[in-house]
Tab-separated table of C-alpha atoms in Angstrom:
chain	number	residue	atom	x	y	z
A	1	MET	CA	17.448	19.809	27.774
A	2	LYS	CA	16.219	23.140	29.100
A	3	PRO	CA	17.443	26.615	28.163
A	4	PRO	CA	20.141	28.070	30.367
A	5	PRO	CA	18.956	31.052	32.544
A	6	PHE	CA	18.558	34.333	30.840
A	7	GLN	CA	16.618	37.544	31.231
A	8	TYR	CA	13.728	38.061	28.849
A	9	HIS	CA	12.878	41.376	27.291
A	10	ARG	CA	9.810	42.239	25.165
A	11	PRO	CA	10.294	45.657	23.570
A	12	GLN	CA	7.278	47.274	21.823
A	13	SER	CA	9.173	49.099	19.039
A	14	VAL	CA	12.417	48.884	17.051
A	15	ALA	CA	13.716	51.877	18.922
A	16	ASP	CA	13.048	50.197	22.212
A	17	ALA	CA	14.657	46.961	21.001
A	18	LEU	CA	17.783	48.774	19.846
A	19	ARG	CA	18.001	50.541	23.253
A	20	CYS	CA	17.542	47.220	24.953
A	21	LEU	CA	20.404	45.658	22.918
A	22	ALA	CA	22.634	48.646	23.665
A	23	ASP	CA	21.891	48.408	27.403
A	24	HIS	CA	22.721	44.744	27.887
A	25	GLU	CA	25.842	42.690	27.370
A	26	ASN	CA	25.635	39.332	25.661
A	27	ALA	CA	22.066	39.838	24.387
A	28	ARG	CA	20.542	37.898	21.533
A	29	VAL	CA	17.557	38.847	19.378
A	30	LEU	CA	14.715	36.325	19.480
A	31	ALA	CA	12.484	36.260	16.338
A	32	GLY	CA	10.267	33.189	15.839
A	33	GLY	CA	12.515	30.983	17.987
A	34	GLN	CA	12.514	28.002	15.576
A	35	SER	CA	16.410	27.998	15.418
A	36	LEU	CA	17.438	29.932	18.475
A	37	MET	CA	15.193	28.014	20.901
A	38	PRO	CA	16.635	24.658	19.857
A	39	MET	CA	20.159	26.175	20.238
A	40	LEU	CA	19.178	27.285	23.780
A	41	ASN	CA	17.613	23.941	24.659
A	42	LEU	CA	20.746	22.130	23.365
A	43	ARG	CA	22.885	24.591	25.319
A	44	ILE	CA	24.663	25.764	22.151
A	45	ALA	CA	23.767	29.370	22.924
A	46	TYR	CA	24.233	31.078	26.222
A	47	PRO	CA	22.815	34.577	26.057
A	48	ASP	CA	22.367	36.526	29.258
A	49	HIS	CA	19.530	38.453	27.682
A	50	LEU	CA	16.881	37.593	25.070
A	51	VAL	CA	15.271	40.492	23.214
A	52	ASP	CA	12.007	39.196	21.783
A	53	LEU	CA	10.835	41.107	18.696
A	54	GLY	CA	7.451	39.291	18.783
A	55	SER	CA	5.494	42.316	20.156
A	56	ILE	CA	6.669	44.749	17.508
A	57	ALA	CA	3.615	44.689	15.239
A	58	ASP	CA	5.019	46.953	12.542
A	59	LEU	CA	7.743	44.448	11.681
A	60	ALA	CA	5.205	41.987	10.223
A	61	TYR	CA	3.960	42.899	6.763
A	62	ILE	CA	4.185	42.025	3.063
A	63	ARG	CA	3.624	44.975	0.756
A	64	GLU	CA	4.509	46.386	-2.670
A	65	ASP	CA	6.941	49.275	-2.320
A	66	GLY	CA	7.916	50.810	-5.634
A	67	ASP	CA	9.320	48.032	-7.903
A	68	GLU	CA	10.000	45.763	-4.912
A	69	ILE	CA	8.067	43.553	-2.474
A	70	ALA	CA	9.054	44.490	1.039
A	71	ILE	CA	8.580	41.872	3.757
A	72	GLY	CA	8.936	42.756	7.373
A	73	ALA	CA	11.531	40.757	9.211
A	74	MET	CA	9.014	39.361	11.782
A	75	THR	CA	6.618	38.218	9.090
A	76	ALA	CA	5.786	34.554	9.820
A	77	GLN	CA	6.705	31.989	7.190
A	78	ARG	CA	3.015	30.991	7.383
A	79	THR	CA	2.037	34.519	6.211
A	80	ILE	CA	4.361	34.189	3.159
A	81	GLU	CA	2.894	30.792	2.390
A	82	PHE	CA	-0.684	32.145	2.268
A	83	SER	CA	0.097	35.511	0.699
A	84	GLY	CA	-1.678	36.228	-2.583
A	85	LEU	CA	0.932	38.971	-3.347
A	86	VAL	CA	3.798	36.567	-2.961
A	87	ALA	CA	2.001	33.877	-5.056
A	88	ARG	CA	1.434	36.509	-7.838
A	89	ARG	CA	4.779	38.362	-7.849
A	90	LEU	CA	7.268	35.939	-6.311
A	91	PRO	CA	5.925	32.551	-7.377
A	92	LEU	CA	9.321	30.839	-6.789
A	93	MET	CA	9.281	31.895	-3.131
A	94	ALA	CA	5.603	30.722	-2.860
A	95	GLU	CA	6.762	27.258	-3.906
A	96	ALA	CA	9.965	27.111	-1.911
A	97	ILE	CA	8.333	28.267	1.416
A	98	LEU	CA	6.417	24.936	1.518
A	99	SER	CA	9.770	23.203	2.128
A	100	VAL	CA	10.687	25.374	5.065
A	101	GLY	CA	10.312	23.096	8.081
A	102	HIS	CA	6.718	22.041	8.742
A	103	ARG	CA	3.320	23.669	9.197
A	104	GLN	CA	3.892	23.731	12.943
A	105	THR	CA	7.224	25.563	12.619
A	106	ARG	CA	6.111	27.921	9.775
A	107	ASN	CA	3.344	29.190	12.048
A	108	ARG	CA	5.979	30.658	14.250
A	109	GLY	CA	9.272	30.904	12.282
A	110	THR	CA	10.013	34.252	10.558
A	111	ILE	CA	11.826	35.368	7.426
A	112	GLY	CA	14.160	37.663	9.359
A	113	GLY	CA	14.971	34.916	11.893
A	114	SER	CA	15.784	32.436	9.165
A	115	LEU	CA	18.071	34.839	7.377
A	116	CYS	CA	19.938	35.817	10.520
A	117	HIS	CA	20.442	32.164	11.445
A	118	LEU	CA	21.825	31.691	7.919
A	119	ASP	CA	21.786	27.893	7.680
A	120	PRO	CA	23.674	27.158	4.444
A	121	SER	CA	20.827	24.915	3.259
A	122	ALA	CA	17.838	27.071	4.403
A	123	GLU	CA	15.319	27.804	1.677
A	124	LEU	CA	14.672	31.455	2.593
A	125	ALA	CA	18.400	32.221	2.465
A	126	LEU	CA	18.369	30.528	-0.895
A	127	MET	CA	15.422	32.733	-2.040
A	128	ALA	CA	17.132	35.865	-0.841
A	129	THR	CA	20.253	34.742	-2.908
A	130	VAL	CA	18.519	33.840	-6.100
A	131	TYR	CA	16.434	37.038	-6.076
A	132	GLY	CA	19.417	39.151	-5.021
A	133	ALA	CA	17.390	40.499	-2.110
A	134	THR	CA	18.258	43.566	-0.092
A	135	ILE	CA	18.450	43.303	3.618
A	136	VAL	CA	17.434	46.354	5.678
A	137	ILE	CA	19.230	46.590	9.036
A	138	ALA	CA	18.467	49.020	11.856
A	139	GLY	CA	21.212	50.035	14.284
A	140	PRO	CA	22.056	52.786	16.794
A	141	GLY	CA	23.261	55.019	13.913
A	142	GLY	CA	20.186	54.534	11.700
A	143	ASP	CA	19.282	52.121	8.891
A	144	ARG	CA	21.652	50.525	6.425
A	145	ARG	CA	21.101	48.156	3.498
A	146	LEU	CA	23.100	45.181	2.365
A	147	ALA	CA	22.817	43.038	-0.739
A	148	MET	CA	22.253	39.404	0.214
A	149	HIS	CA	25.731	38.398	-1.042
A	150	GLU	CA	27.232	40.992	1.378
A	151	PHE	CA	24.847	39.992	4.192
A	152	ALA	CA	25.797	36.283	3.922
A	153	ALA	CA	29.383	36.828	5.064
A	154	GLY	CA	30.194	33.278	6.101
A	155	TYR	CA	28.963	30.002	7.544
A	156	MET	CA	25.951	30.914	9.669
A	157	SER	CA	27.488	34.405	9.996
A	158	PRO	CA	25.330	37.281	8.753
A	159	ALA	CA	27.069	40.645	8.444
A	160	ILE	CA	25.159	42.248	11.289
A	161	GLU	CA	26.930	44.017	14.108
A	162	THR	CA	26.194	43.619	17.825
A	163	GLY	CA	23.239	45.835	18.672
A	164	GLU	CA	21.723	45.749	15.147
A	165	ILE	CA	18.414	44.234	14.019
A	166	VAL	CA	17.206	43.095	10.646
A	167	THR	CA	13.970	44.889	9.954
A	168	GLU	CA	13.057	44.130	6.360
A	169	VAL	CA	13.876	41.997	3.313
A	170	ARG	CA	13.257	43.489	-0.147
A	171	PHE	CA	12.724	41.351	-3.194
A	172	GLU	CA	12.609	42.548	-6.813
A	173	PRO	CA	9.987	40.441	-8.726
A	174	TRP	CA	10.897	39.340	-12.154
A	175	ALA	CA	8.752	40.310	-15.182
A	176	PRO	CA	5.256	38.848	-15.628
A	177	GLY	CA	5.564	35.637	-17.562
A	178	HIS	CA	8.950	34.656	-16.177
A	179	GLY	CA	9.589	30.979	-15.277
A	180	TRP	CA	10.897	29.548	-12.041
A	181	GLY	CA	12.008	26.278	-10.633
A	182	PHE	CA	12.765	24.931	-7.149
A	183	THR	CA	13.727	21.542	-5.888
A	184	GLU	CA	15.594	19.960	-2.972
A	185	ILE	CA	16.761	16.624	-1.734
A	186	ALA	CA	16.242	15.965	1.967
A	187	ARG	CA	16.275	12.783	3.944
A	188	ARG	CA	12.660	13.428	5.048
A	189	ARG	CA	10.087	15.963	4.092
A	190	GLY	CA	10.741	19.204	6.028
A	191	ASP	CA	14.299	18.314	7.017
A	192	PHE	CA	17.121	20.567	6.023
A	193	ALA	CA	17.992	20.099	2.405
A	194	ILE	CA	21.076	18.147	1.467
A	195	VAL	CA	21.163	20.234	-1.695
A	196	ALA	CA	18.479	22.788	-2.743
A	197	ALA	CA	18.324	24.586	-6.110
A	198	ALA	CA	16.368	27.492	-7.389
A	199	ALA	CA	16.176	29.224	-10.733
A	200	LEU	CA	14.458	32.192	-12.372
A	201	VAL	CA	14.306	32.604	-16.193
A	202	GLU	CA	13.022	35.398	-18.535
A	203	LEU	CA	12.664	34.640	-22.189
A	204	GLU	CA	12.826	36.928	-25.209
A	205	GLY	CA	9.950	36.892	-27.698
A	206	ASP	CA	11.995	34.541	-29.928
A	207	GLY	CA	12.573	32.095	-27.078
A	208	ARG	CA	16.101	33.041	-26.293
A	209	ILE	CA	16.966	33.513	-22.600
A	210	ARG	CA	16.958	37.143	-21.737
A	211	ARG	CA	18.308	36.511	-18.256
A	212	ALA	CA	18.629	33.686	-15.748
A	213	ALA	CA	19.372	33.397	-12.088
A	214	LEU	CA	20.565	30.103	-10.472
A	215	ALA	CA	21.346	29.563	-6.879
A	216	LEU	CA	22.323	26.472	-4.845
A	217	GLY	CA	21.898	25.789	-1.085
A	218	GLY	CA	23.775	23.141	0.998
A	219	VAL	CA	26.839	22.995	-1.187
A	220	ALA	CA	28.903	25.810	0.308
A	221	PRO	CA	29.158	27.694	3.697
A	222	VAL	CA	26.539	30.233	2.358
A	223	PRO	CA	23.968	29.937	-0.477
A	224	LEU	CA	25.680	30.262	-3.827
A	225	ARG	CA	24.792	32.184	-6.999
A	226	VAL	CA	26.243	30.325	-10.057
A	227	ALA	CA	27.227	33.245	-12.236
A	228	ALA	CA	29.058	31.015	-14.747
A	229	ALA	CA	25.820	29.192	-15.488
A	230	GLU	CA	23.755	32.310	-15.713
A	231	GLU	CA	26.204	33.859	-18.202
A	232	ALA	CA	26.362	30.665	-20.291
A	233	LEU	CA	22.600	30.747	-20.737
A	234	ALA	CA	22.080	34.419	-21.566
A	235	GLY	CA	21.049	34.979	-25.144
A	236	ARG	CA	20.810	31.259	-25.987
A	237	ILE	CA	17.936	28.933	-26.703
A	238	ALA	CA	17.651	26.441	-23.862
A	239	ASP	CA	17.822	22.767	-24.685
A	240	ASP	CA	18.986	19.839	-22.601
A	241	ALA	CA	22.505	19.952	-24.063
A	242	LEU	CA	22.895	23.620	-23.230
A	243	LEU	CA	21.497	23.169	-19.710
A	244	ALA	CA	23.862	20.284	-19.077
A	245	ARG	CA	26.860	22.323	-20.280
A	246	ALA	CA	25.846	25.432	-18.369
A	247	THR	CA	25.328	23.577	-15.075
A	248	ALA	CA	28.408	21.345	-15.229
A	249	ALA	CA	30.304	24.030	-13.209
A	250	CYS	CA	27.914	23.387	-10.295
A	251	ALA	CA	29.957	20.217	-9.464
A	252	ASP	CA	32.941	22.565	-8.961
A	253	VAL	CA	32.100	23.224	-5.273
A	254	GLU	CA	33.648	22.258	-2.024
A	255	PRO	CA	30.677	21.219	0.164
A	256	LEU	CA	30.878	20.875	3.940
A	257	GLU	CA	30.991	17.401	5.303
A	258	ASP	CA	28.387	16.416	7.925
A	259	ALA	CA	27.438	13.304	9.858
A	260	HIS	CA	25.065	12.073	7.111
A	261	VAL	CA	26.350	13.223	3.752
A	262	ALA	CA	29.706	13.023	2.131
A	263	PRO	CA	30.922	15.910	-0.043
A	264	TRP	CA	30.904	13.783	-3.194
A	265	TYR	CA	27.212	13.278	-2.925
A	266	ARG	CA	26.497	16.948	-2.807
A	267	ARG	CA	28.838	17.529	-5.719
A	268	ARG	CA	26.929	14.914	-7.691
A	269	LEU	CA	23.506	16.371	-6.756
A	270	ALA	CA	24.305	20.015	-7.462
A	271	PRO	CA	24.489	19.950	-11.318
A	272	ARG	CA	21.564	17.521	-11.579
A	273	LEU	CA	19.295	19.705	-9.411
A	274	ALA	CA	20.506	22.849	-11.121
A	275	GLN	CA	19.663	21.420	-14.518
A	276	ARG	CA	16.236	20.337	-13.296
A	277	VAL	CA	15.191	23.751	-11.879
A	278	LEU	CA	16.485	25.566	-14.969
A	279	ALA	CA	14.505	23.179	-17.166
A	280	ASP	CA	11.420	23.792	-15.052
A	281	ALA	CA	11.941	27.563	-15.198
A	282	CYS	CA	12.373	27.507	-19.053
A	283	ARG	CA	9.284	25.284	-19.445
A	284	ARG	CA	7.188	27.587	-17.277
A	285	ALA	CA	8.392	30.705	-19.161
A	286	ARG	CA	7.563	29.011	-22.526
A	287	GLU	CA	4.098	27.951	-21.346
A	288	THR	CA	3.165	31.554	-20.380
A	289	ARG	CA	4.315	32.828	-23.722
A	290	ALA	CA	2.365	30.129	-25.604
B	1	MET	CA	11.257	40.795	42.449
B	2	ASN	CA	13.436	38.143	40.863
B	3	PRO	CA	14.550	39.583	37.481
B	4	ARG	CA	14.446	36.072	36.028
B	5	THR	CA	10.751	35.529	36.727
B	6	ARG	CA	7.688	37.303	35.278
B	7	ALA	CA	4.000	37.215	36.045
B	8	ILE	CA	1.951	35.932	33.110
B	9	THR	CA	-1.715	35.229	32.500
B	10	VAL	CA	-2.493	32.540	29.909
B	11	LYS	CA	-5.864	31.223	28.949
B	12	VAL	CA	-5.560	27.457	28.662
B	13	ASN	CA	-8.551	25.459	27.370
B	14	GLY	CA	-10.738	28.345	28.196
B	15	VAL	CA	-9.550	28.954	31.763
B	16	ALA	CA	-7.239	31.880	32.624
B	17	HIS	CA	-4.211	31.049	34.773
B	18	THR	CA	-1.847	33.603	36.332
B	19	ARG	CA	1.606	32.350	37.427
B	20	ASP	CA	5.040	33.782	38.213
B	21	VAL	CA	7.321	31.874	35.826
B	22	GLU	CA	11.018	31.653	35.140
B	23	HIS	CA	11.835	33.480	31.881
B	24	ARG	CA	13.531	30.384	30.486
B	25	MET	CA	10.525	28.075	31.130
B	26	THR	CA	9.158	26.600	27.922
B	27	LEU	CA	5.403	26.604	27.264
B	28	ALA	CA	5.364	22.792	27.348
B	29	ASP	CA	6.921	22.743	30.840
B	30	PHE	CA	4.577	25.490	31.998
B	31	LEU	CA	1.531	23.405	30.936
B	32	ARG	CA	2.930	20.273	32.610
B	33	HIS	CA	4.613	21.486	35.727
B	34	GLU	CA	2.744	24.653	36.630
B	35	LEU	CA	-0.753	23.666	35.495
B	36	GLY	CA	-0.564	19.875	35.792
B	37	LEU	CA	-1.730	19.451	32.185
B	38	THR	CA	0.415	16.439	31.481
B	39	GLY	CA	-1.357	15.490	28.280
B	40	THR	CA	1.201	17.578	26.386
B	41	HIS	CA	4.227	15.412	26.064
B	42	VAL	CA	7.877	16.489	25.802
B	43	GLY	CA	9.985	14.398	23.486
B	44	CYS	CA	13.145	15.821	21.779
B	45	GLU	CA	13.076	19.440	23.192
B	46	HIS	CA	14.430	20.806	19.979
B	47	GLY	CA	11.397	21.045	17.800
B	48	VAL	CA	11.788	17.871	15.653
B	49	CYS	CA	9.511	15.220	17.147
B	50	GLY	CA	6.222	17.270	17.454
B	51	ALA	CA	5.006	15.568	20.593
B	52	CYS	CA	4.683	18.924	22.481
B	53	THR	CA	2.606	20.579	19.716
B	54	VAL	CA	-0.233	22.743	21.067
B	55	LEU	CA	-2.369	25.516	19.562
B	56	VAL	CA	-1.577	29.117	20.499
B	57	ASP	CA	-4.306	31.520	19.306
B	58	GLY	CA	-5.485	28.619	17.085
B	59	LEU	CA	-2.200	27.926	15.306
B	60	SER	CA	-0.160	24.736	15.916
B	61	MET	CA	3.306	25.286	17.339
B	62	ARG	CA	5.983	23.510	19.313
B	63	GLY	CA	5.529	23.867	23.074
B	64	CYS	CA	9.264	23.291	23.432
B	65	LEU	CA	10.187	26.150	21.135
B	66	THR	CA	7.893	28.731	22.684
B	67	LEU	CA	8.586	30.297	26.080
B	68	ALA	CA	5.844	30.455	28.684
B	69	VAL	CA	6.414	34.252	28.854
B	70	GLN	CA	5.627	34.477	25.149
B	71	ALA	CA	2.225	32.960	25.781
B	72	ASP	CA	1.357	35.825	28.115
B	73	GLY	CA	-2.144	37.088	27.135
B	74	ARG	CA	-2.701	34.354	24.537
B	75	GLU	CA	-5.077	31.426	24.345
B	76	VAL	CA	-3.556	27.959	24.411
B	77	SER	CA	-5.385	24.730	23.530
B	78	THR	CA	-3.992	21.354	24.556
B	79	VAL	CA	-5.111	17.767	24.076
B	80	GLU	CA	-7.147	18.034	27.269
B	81	SER	CA	-9.562	20.339	25.485
B	82	LEU	CA	-10.603	17.686	22.956
B	83	ALA	CA	-12.842	15.316	24.906
B	84	ALA	CA	-15.696	17.471	26.113
B	85	ASP	CA	-17.065	16.010	29.424
B	86	GLY	CA	-14.956	12.932	28.896
B	87	ALA	CA	-16.431	11.861	25.589
B	88	LEU	CA	-13.840	11.327	22.771
B	89	ASN	CA	-14.386	13.778	19.897
B	90	ALA	CA	-14.644	12.665	16.280
B	91	LEU	CA	-10.859	12.870	15.747
B	92	GLN	CA	-10.072	10.884	18.817
B	93	GLN	CA	-12.710	8.295	18.005
B	94	ALA	CA	-11.124	7.882	14.576
B	95	PHE	CA	-7.748	7.263	16.110
B	96	HIS	CA	-9.316	4.644	18.370
B	97	ALA	CA	-11.170	2.949	15.493
B	98	ARG	CA	-8.223	2.996	13.116
B	99	HIS	CA	-5.646	1.943	15.653
B	100	GLY	CA	-3.930	5.361	15.201
B	101	LEU	CA	-1.760	4.956	18.286
B	102	GLN	CA	0.088	2.296	20.272
B	103	CYS	CA	2.159	3.718	23.039
B	104	GLY	CA	0.453	7.069	22.600
B	105	PHE	CA	3.463	9.253	23.407
B	106	CYS	CA	3.349	11.239	20.167
B	107	THR	CA	-0.454	11.255	19.934
B	108	PRO	CA	-1.310	14.524	21.821
B	109	GLY	CA	0.770	16.634	19.421
B	110	ILE	CA	-0.544	14.894	16.411
B	111	LEU	CA	-4.153	15.398	17.544
B	112	MET	CA	-3.543	19.144	18.038
B	113	THR	CA	-1.964	19.503	14.563
B	114	LEU	CA	-4.897	17.672	13.032
B	115	THR	CA	-7.344	19.798	15.008
B	116	GLU	CA	-5.965	22.949	13.383
B	117	PHE	CA	-5.541	21.187	9.977
B	118	LEU	CA	-9.136	19.800	9.732
B	119	ARG	CA	-10.507	23.086	10.900
B	120	ASP	CA	-8.703	24.921	8.003
B	121	HIS	CA	-8.917	22.080	5.428
B	122	PRO	CA	-12.186	20.179	5.871
B	123	ARG	CA	-11.665	18.268	2.645
B	124	PRO	CA	-8.028	17.215	2.678
B	125	THR	CA	-6.426	14.869	0.213
B	126	GLU	CA	-4.355	12.044	1.496
B	127	ALA	CA	-1.200	13.818	0.250
B	128	GLU	CA	-2.152	16.898	2.312
B	129	VAL	CA	-2.645	14.817	5.381
B	130	ARG	CA	0.769	13.185	4.925
B	131	GLU	CA	2.360	16.614	4.338
B	132	VAL	CA	0.976	18.020	7.626
B	133	LEU	CA	1.780	14.841	9.555
B	134	SER	CA	5.416	15.098	8.321
B	135	GLY	CA	5.919	17.504	11.278
B	136	HIS	CA	5.524	14.616	13.685
B	137	LEU	CA	7.554	11.499	14.461
B	138	CYS	CA	5.803	8.282	15.586
B	139	ARG	CA	8.076	5.354	16.483
B	140	CYS	CA	5.614	2.531	16.930
B	141	THR	CA	2.378	2.653	14.904
B	142	GLY	CA	3.785	3.969	11.722
B	143	TYR	CA	1.937	6.501	9.692
B	144	GLN	CA	-0.710	4.528	7.636
B	145	ASN	CA	-3.180	4.429	10.433
B	146	LEU	CA	-2.700	8.106	11.282
B	147	VAL	CA	-3.472	9.072	7.702
B	148	ALA	CA	-6.546	6.797	7.630
B	149	ALA	CA	-7.800	8.144	10.971
B	150	ALA	CA	-7.375	11.724	9.855
B	151	LEU	CA	-9.375	11.120	6.587
B	152	ASP	CA	-12.068	9.260	8.484
B	153	ALA	CA	-12.315	12.099	11.042
B	154	ALA	CA	-12.618	14.678	8.250
B	155	ALA	CA	-15.566	12.784	6.704
B	156	VAL	CA	-17.268	12.497	10.169
B	157	ILE	CA	-16.694	16.182	10.861
B	158	ARG	CA	-18.231	17.111	7.424
B	159	GLY	CA	-21.227	14.929	8.334
B	160	GLU	CA	-20.618	12.512	5.547
B	161	ALA	CA	-19.866	9.468	7.727
B	162	ASN	CA	-20.795	8.131	11.114
B	163	ALA	CA	-18.147	7.826	13.809
């Protein structure tokens, strides 16, 4: 179908965009349009005003900022895919970004747009979750920051108020030599994941796990950090038996049911994929130490 | 002035066009209905099938997920740009030779994706071709011949094979 009628706005700065949102009732922010445009075409969304951030050049960047990598909200997924800085400091994200839609949608889709859409199986939301990213939000009263677990308030419901705009996502890279793993099961390449899993691991000199992060997408209303598994791994030597024990809790989820996939299938996938990405992360961490 | 229309100028296949368009008009509909460039096909209208894929400033994107007003001041390339003076280019010839299309509905989008892809990756592997074609749905030919045509075209463009 075609989008319902709306008025289109193209502010040139964040301040202009905030004013535009304040001045208009029932306004939606348009980022790359790879989720909102389908919702308009399918008549799921009926905004009276669309505020397109596409002309705000200073919202598109990837840079080192202190100990963090700061990514502007309007940075195209394509830019992340081809970023040397991301490949070097956030290798897990460099791998996962290849599963975000397709070349043709990554050329236009943005990191900020994906996080605000907050599909429970979206890879970028999973990345923000496993890295424990910080989301920077601009509003009429100034900037505020939310940790990803606060930002992901509920099913496709980010904790942004009317009139606010996500401007930046901040990732803390893990130490050089850390390991990572990412995998997902989807019906076709580029489709939304049925279940996606991502892990980060740092090893001690003697091979014990210094710290681990494990996150799952597609098994809950929002991407999930599996703290029980992370704690079970800390300080231990990873072998198959330990990984199996630590990830058993991943089956203890209550996935949403959709037209294609029953909850039991997601419950069955979750621990297996979790074990796989942790094993990959441990292997990579061991290889860089060797 | 109608608040729901806006004057835009878009360079399409090298020619600048100025039109007053509805804000909600998609780029794909702009090309077809305003400019009469019906080579760009509209399939699913929610970004899944890829039939409407065009290049905007050299990058492939969905014509149904881009608004015409967002193309203001940009350069758009459509399937009509490929056959200079009516002669099929190397990619189109490879599709012909390899039977890379049957009904042809999905073909314009696939050709534009491969135009970008072969420009940026002149020596693709078969896996890379399959990966980039995953952004398109074809319901009659299947994908084997698309992959073969893309690999043939890459060799011709590199000057390593004759069309």
